[in-house]
Short mmCIF file of C-alpha atoms in Angstrom, two decimals:
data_model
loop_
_atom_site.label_atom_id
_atom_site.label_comp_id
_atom_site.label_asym_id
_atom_site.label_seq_id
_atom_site.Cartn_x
_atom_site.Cartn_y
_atom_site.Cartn_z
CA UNK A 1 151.72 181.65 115.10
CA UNK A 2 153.90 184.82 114.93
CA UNK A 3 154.18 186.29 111.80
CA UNK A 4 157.22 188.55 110.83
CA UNK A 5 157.61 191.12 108.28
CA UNK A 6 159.68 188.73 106.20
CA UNK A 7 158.94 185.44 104.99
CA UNK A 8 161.63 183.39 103.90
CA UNK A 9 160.03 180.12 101.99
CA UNK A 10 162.62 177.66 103.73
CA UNK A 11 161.84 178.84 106.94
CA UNK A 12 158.27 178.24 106.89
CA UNK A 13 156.45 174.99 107.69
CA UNK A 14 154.40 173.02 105.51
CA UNK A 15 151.37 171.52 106.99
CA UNK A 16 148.96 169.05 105.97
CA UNK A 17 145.50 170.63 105.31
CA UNK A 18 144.23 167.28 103.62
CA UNK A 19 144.74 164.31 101.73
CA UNK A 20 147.43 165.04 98.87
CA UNK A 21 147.76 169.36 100.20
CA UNK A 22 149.80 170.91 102.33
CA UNK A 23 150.05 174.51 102.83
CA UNK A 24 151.91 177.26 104.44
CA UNK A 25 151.29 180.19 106.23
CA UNK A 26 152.87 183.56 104.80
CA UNK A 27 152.05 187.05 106.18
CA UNK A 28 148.51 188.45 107.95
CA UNK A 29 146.77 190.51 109.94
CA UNK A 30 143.67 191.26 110.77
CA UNK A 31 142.78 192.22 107.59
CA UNK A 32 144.36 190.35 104.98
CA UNK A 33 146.02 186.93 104.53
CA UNK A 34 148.32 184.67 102.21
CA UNK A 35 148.41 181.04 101.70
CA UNK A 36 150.42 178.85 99.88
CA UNK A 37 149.35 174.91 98.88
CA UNK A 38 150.63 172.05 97.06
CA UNK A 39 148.13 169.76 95.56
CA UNK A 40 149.00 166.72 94.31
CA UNK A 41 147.98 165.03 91.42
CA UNK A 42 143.98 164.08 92.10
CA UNK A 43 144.11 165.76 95.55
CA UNK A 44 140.24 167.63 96.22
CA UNK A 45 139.72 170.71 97.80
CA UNK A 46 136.82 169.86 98.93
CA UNK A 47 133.47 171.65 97.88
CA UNK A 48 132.90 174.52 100.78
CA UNK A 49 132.21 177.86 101.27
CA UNK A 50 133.55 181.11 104.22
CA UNK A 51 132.92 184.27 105.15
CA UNK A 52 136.02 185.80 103.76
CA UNK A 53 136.71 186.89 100.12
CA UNK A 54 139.31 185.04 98.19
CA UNK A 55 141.53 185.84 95.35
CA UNK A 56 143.56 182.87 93.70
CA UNK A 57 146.70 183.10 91.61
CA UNK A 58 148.10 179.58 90.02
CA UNK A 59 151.63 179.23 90.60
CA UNK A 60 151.72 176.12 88.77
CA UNK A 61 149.82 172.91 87.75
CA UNK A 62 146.25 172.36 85.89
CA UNK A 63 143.06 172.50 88.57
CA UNK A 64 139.70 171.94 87.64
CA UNK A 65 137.95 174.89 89.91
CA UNK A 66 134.04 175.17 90.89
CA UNK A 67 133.02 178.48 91.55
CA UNK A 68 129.16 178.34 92.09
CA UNK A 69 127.49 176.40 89.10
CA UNK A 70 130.49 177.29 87.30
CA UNK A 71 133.50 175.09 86.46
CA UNK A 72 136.80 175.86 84.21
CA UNK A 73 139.81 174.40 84.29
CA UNK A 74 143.09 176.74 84.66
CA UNK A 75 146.34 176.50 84.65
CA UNK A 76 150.13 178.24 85.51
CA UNK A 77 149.66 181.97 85.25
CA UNK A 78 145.31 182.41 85.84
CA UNK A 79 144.11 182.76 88.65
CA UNK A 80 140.45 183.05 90.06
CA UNK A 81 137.74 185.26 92.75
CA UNK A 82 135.33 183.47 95.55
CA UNK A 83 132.43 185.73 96.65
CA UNK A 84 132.15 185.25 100.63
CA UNK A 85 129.84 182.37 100.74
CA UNK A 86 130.33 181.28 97.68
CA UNK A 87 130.63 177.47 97.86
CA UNK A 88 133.66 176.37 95.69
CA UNK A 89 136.10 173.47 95.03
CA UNK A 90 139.20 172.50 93.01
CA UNK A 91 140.75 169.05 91.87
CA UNK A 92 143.99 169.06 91.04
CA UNK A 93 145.06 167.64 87.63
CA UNK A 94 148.59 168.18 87.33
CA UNK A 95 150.83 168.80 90.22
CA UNK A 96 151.28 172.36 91.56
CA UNK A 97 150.98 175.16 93.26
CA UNK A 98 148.13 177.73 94.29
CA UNK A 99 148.57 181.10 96.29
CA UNK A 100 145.65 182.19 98.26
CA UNK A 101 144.85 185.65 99.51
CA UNK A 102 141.94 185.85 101.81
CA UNK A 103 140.14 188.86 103.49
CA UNK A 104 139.59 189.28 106.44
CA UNK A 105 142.32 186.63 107.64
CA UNK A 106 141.12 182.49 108.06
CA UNK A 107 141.24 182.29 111.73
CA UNK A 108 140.73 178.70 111.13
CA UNK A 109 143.71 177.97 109.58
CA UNK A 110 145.37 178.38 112.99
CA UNK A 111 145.34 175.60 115.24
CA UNK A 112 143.18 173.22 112.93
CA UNK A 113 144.20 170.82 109.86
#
């Protein structure tokens, strides 16, 4: 995938990562990455961990997020940090939206659901 210095959010592709989320690819290099996904209502991000450090910001909806042993629920305008190797998960509530930074970038998201 080529990434340009601009992304323009009706030119980019959704893709389905799992059952009830998609998600979109914005800029990266190396170094740093950002994700977008929509969750629907009951959709799982299922409980894993990665290498990469992750910082969360919640566009919208209610999630109920596992870091560790640890689980809150958040909503709209919260956001959360993963530790590399952290395992975590999230179930969505309500509807919405979560952005996703990762460092260094998720190779994996390329090429793979």
């Amino acid at each position: 995938m080529t990434i340009t210095p601009f992304q323009i959010e009706n030119e980019l592709p959704w893709e389905e990562a799992d059952q009830g989320i998609q998600r979109k690819m914005y800029g990266h290099d190396e170094q740093v990455m950002m994700v977008k996904v929509k969750f629907e209502a009951g959709a799982v991000g299922k409980l894993h961990s990665h290498p990469h450090s992750q910082v969360t910001y919640v566009e919208s909806g209610v999630f109920d997020m596992t870091i560790g042993t640890e689980t809150k629920r958040i909503k709209t305008g919260e956001g959360y940090y993963v530790k590399p190797h952290v395992m975590h998960r999230v179930v969505c509530i309500e509807p919405g939206v979560l952005i996703d930074v990762f460092s260094p970038f998720r190779e994996d998201f390329f090429g793979t659901k």
